[in-house]
């Protein structure tokens, strides 16, 4: 009988500890974690533009809410154009899964931006694009 009571008490204590461990960690910082995930990568996408030329686009985000967009257009004759544009960015919601980009010079705009499973997905000038981390 005493063994049953002790086992029941241990079970009750372990269940209470389990429920207590579900509380939010007060030291977990969603903003910092998501910002680091965005800013500690160079995001790259390879695509064909509306003129049929192959392009490479790299995005760098910085912790001070600035960034660089570096695009290379590859022409069939071996020539290339390199376009560099600066932008400002900020989180759009409290879930840190969407943000907006405001370009200093240029007309590109990003909509419906999501970071998930290691990819940066968005709508760029009406086309859905997916950037993946670029490792040097």
mmCIF file of C-alpha atoms in Angstrom:
data_model
loop_
_atom_site.group_PDB
_atom_site.id
_atom_site.type_symbol
_atom_site.label_atom_id
_atom_site.label_comp_id
_atom_site.label_asym_id
_atom_site.label_seq_id
_atom_site.Cartn_x
_atom_site.Cartn_y
_atom_site.Cartn_z
ATOM 1 C CA UNK A 1 0.000 0.000 0.000
ATOM 2 C CA UNK A 2 2.801 2.415 0.885
ATOM 3 C CA UNK A 3 4.548 1.608 -2.413
ATOM 4 C CA UNK A 4 1.376 2.533 -4.317
ATOM 5 C CA UNK A 5 1.101 5.819 -2.428
ATOM 6 C CA UNK A 6 4.741 6.668 -3.065
ATOM 7 C CA UNK A 7 4.451 5.743 -6.740
ATOM 8 C CA UNK A 8 1.259 7.795 -7.031
ATOM 9 C CA UNK A 9 2.947 10.766 -5.364
ATOM 10 C CA UNK A 10 5.976 10.494 -7.680
ATOM 11 C CA UNK A 11 3.679 10.300 -10.707
ATOM 12 C CA UNK A 12 1.747 13.347 -9.528
ATOM 13 C CA UNK A 13 4.959 15.335 -8.941
ATOM 14 C CA UNK A 14 6.378 14.392 -12.360
ATOM 15 C CA UNK A 15 3.102 15.380 -14.058
ATOM 16 C CA UNK A 16 3.123 18.739 -12.269
ATOM 17 C CA UNK A 17 6.736 19.320 -13.283
ATOM 18 C CA UNK A 18 5.856 18.470 -16.876
ATOM 19 C CA UNK A 19 3.014 21.003 -16.985
ATOM 20 C CA UNK A 20 5.170 23.617 -15.327
ATOM 21 C CA UNK A 21 7.854 23.212 -18.005
ATOM 22 C CA UNK A 22 5.413 24.390 -20.705
ATOM 23 C CA UNK A 23 5.704 28.011 -19.623
ATOM 24 C CA UNK A 24 7.357 30.479 -21.988
ATOM 25 C CA UNK A 25 11.046 30.942 -21.446
ATOM 26 C CA UNK A 26 11.426 34.550 -20.254
ATOM 27 C CA UNK A 27 14.908 34.674 -21.766
ATOM 28 C CA UNK A 28 13.833 33.558 -25.264
ATOM 29 C CA UNK A 29 13.910 36.489 -27.683
ATOM 30 C CA UNK A 30 11.848 35.941 -30.859
ATOM 31 C CA UNK A 31 12.986 39.243 -32.338
ATOM 32 C CA UNK A 32 16.686 38.516 -31.826
ATOM 33 C CA UNK A 33 16.499 34.931 -33.044
ATOM 34 C CA UNK A 34 14.554 35.762 -36.210
ATOM 35 C CA UNK A 35 16.687 38.826 -36.957
ATOM 36 C CA UNK A 36 19.846 36.729 -36.618
ATOM 37 C CA UNK A 37 18.373 34.066 -38.932
ATOM 38 C CA UNK A 38 17.679 36.751 -41.535
ATOM 39 C CA UNK A 39 20.887 38.755 -41.145
ATOM 40 C CA UNK A 40 23.440 35.963 -40.785
ATOM 41 C CA UNK A 41 22.894 34.700 -44.326
ATOM 42 C CA UNK A 42 23.351 35.953 -47.842
ATOM 43 C CA UNK A 43 20.185 34.931 -49.695
ATOM 44 C CA UNK A 44 20.560 33.967 -53.363
ATOM 45 C CA UNK A 45 18.165 33.196 -56.218
ATOM 46 C CA UNK A 46 18.908 32.219 -59.828
ATOM 47 C CA UNK A 47 16.210 32.984 -62.394
ATOM 48 C CA UNK A 48 15.510 34.037 -65.981
ATOM 49 C CA UNK A 49 14.216 37.599 -66.363
ATOM 50 C CA UNK A 50 11.424 38.762 -68.681
ATOM 51 C CA UNK A 51 13.960 39.337 -71.500
ATOM 52 C CA UNK A 52 15.157 35.730 -71.291
ATOM 53 C CA UNK A 53 18.526 36.489 -69.642
ATOM 54 C CA UNK A 54 19.841 34.408 -66.754
ATOM 55 C CA UNK A 55 20.164 36.367 -63.517
ATOM 56 C CA UNK A 56 21.659 35.896 -60.079
ATOM 57 C CA UNK A 57 20.310 37.949 -57.190
ATOM 58 C CA UNK A 58 21.831 38.154 -53.710
ATOM 59 C CA UNK A 59 20.266 39.852 -50.719
ATOM 60 C CA UNK A 60 22.141 40.834 -47.567
ATOM 61 C CA UNK A 61 20.205 42.020 -44.516
ATOM 62 C CA UNK A 62 21.956 43.829 -41.666
ATOM 63 C CA UNK A 63 20.963 44.211 -38.005
ATOM 64 C CA UNK A 64 20.659 47.992 -38.396
ATOM 65 C CA UNK A 65 17.653 47.429 -40.742
ATOM 66 C CA UNK A 66 19.583 48.202 -43.914
ATOM 67 C CA UNK A 67 20.506 45.838 -46.710
ATOM 68 C CA UNK A 68 22.083 45.357 -50.118
ATOM 69 C CA UNK A 69 20.561 43.850 -53.239
ATOM 70 C CA UNK A 70 23.211 42.655 -55.699
ATOM 71 C CA UNK A 71 21.967 41.411 -59.090
ATOM 72 C CA UNK A 72 24.042 40.076 -61.998
ATOM 73 C CA UNK A 73 22.477 39.771 -65.454
ATOM 74 C CA UNK A 74 24.272 37.298 -67.764
ATOM 75 C CA UNK A 75 23.997 38.048 -71.494
ATOM 76 C CA UNK A 76 24.489 35.410 -74.224
ATOM 77 C CA UNK A 77 27.569 37.228 -75.581
ATOM 78 C CA UNK A 78 29.403 36.734 -72.258
ATOM 79 C CA UNK A 79 28.837 40.288 -71.007
ATOM 80 C CA UNK A 80 27.287 40.962 -67.601
ATOM 81 C CA UNK A 81 25.554 43.839 -65.865
ATOM 82 C CA UNK A 82 25.948 44.228 -62.113
ATOM 83 C CA UNK A 83 23.272 46.167 -60.266
ATOM 84 C CA UNK A 84 23.672 47.178 -56.606
ATOM 85 C CA UNK A 85 20.829 48.697 -54.648
ATOM 86 C CA UNK A 86 20.505 49.619 -50.981
ATOM 87 C CA UNK A 87 17.300 49.168 -49.031
ATOM 88 C CA UNK A 88 15.726 49.471 -45.612
ATOM 89 C CA UNK A 89 13.782 46.616 -44.049
ATOM 90 C CA UNK A 90 11.683 46.001 -40.951
ATOM 91 C CA UNK A 91 9.475 43.275 -39.514
ATOM 92 C CA UNK A 92 5.843 43.635 -40.521
ATOM 93 C CA UNK A 93 4.239 41.712 -37.654
ATOM 94 C CA UNK A 94 4.888 40.288 -34.197
ATOM 95 C CA UNK A 95 5.335 36.763 -35.558
ATOM 96 C CA UNK A 96 8.586 37.742 -37.323
ATOM 97 C CA UNK A 97 7.639 35.732 -40.389
ATOM 98 C CA UNK A 98 6.995 38.678 -42.672
ATOM 99 C CA UNK A 99 8.821 41.919 -43.368
ATOM 100 C CA UNK A 100 8.808 44.758 -45.841
ATOM 101 C CA UNK A 101 11.629 46.217 -47.907
ATOM 102 C CA UNK A 102 11.872 49.851 -48.978
ATOM 103 C CA UNK A 103 14.429 50.558 -51.677
ATOM 104 C CA UNK A 104 16.503 53.718 -51.638
ATOM 105 C CA UNK A 105 16.895 53.689 -55.447
ATOM 106 C CA UNK A 106 14.768 51.467 -57.605
ATOM 107 C CA UNK A 107 11.307 50.153 -58.219
ATOM 108 C CA UNK A 108 11.489 46.527 -56.998
ATOM 109 C CA UNK A 109 9.084 45.628 -54.265
ATOM 110 C CA UNK A 110 8.696 42.532 -52.141
ATOM 111 C CA UNK A 111 5.366 41.274 -50.880
ATOM 112 C CA UNK A 112 4.244 38.349 -48.775
ATOM 113 C CA UNK A 113 7.765 37.601 -47.525
ATOM 114 C CA UNK A 114 8.195 34.451 -45.447
ATOM 115 C CA UNK A 115 11.159 32.741 -43.850
ATOM 116 C CA UNK A 116 10.602 29.038 -43.313
ATOM 117 C CA UNK A 117 12.614 25.828 -43.439
ATOM 118 C CA UNK A 118 15.787 27.737 -44.251
ATOM 119 C CA UNK A 119 14.323 29.514 -47.294
ATOM 120 C CA UNK A 120 13.269 33.091 -47.905
ATOM 121 C CA UNK A 121 10.113 33.088 -50.026
ATOM 122 C CA UNK A 122 8.368 36.160 -51.399
ATOM 123 C CA UNK A 123 6.575 37.787 -54.289
ATOM 124 C CA UNK A 124 8.991 40.025 -56.215
ATOM 125 C CA UNK A 125 7.380 42.353 -58.751
ATOM 126 C CA UNK A 126 4.475 39.931 -59.129
ATOM 127 C CA UNK A 127 6.600 36.752 -59.429
ATOM 128 C CA UNK A 128 6.945 34.211 -56.632
ATOM 129 C CA UNK A 129 10.649 33.687 -55.860
ATOM 130 C CA UNK A 130 12.570 31.559 -53.391
ATOM 131 C CA UNK A 131 15.960 32.546 -52.026
ATOM 132 C CA UNK A 132 18.181 30.043 -50.289
ATOM 133 C CA UNK A 133 21.159 30.713 -48.031
ATOM 134 C CA UNK A 134 24.365 31.296 -49.966
ATOM 135 C CA UNK A 135 27.476 29.906 -48.317
ATOM 136 C CA UNK A 136 30.823 31.278 -49.446
#
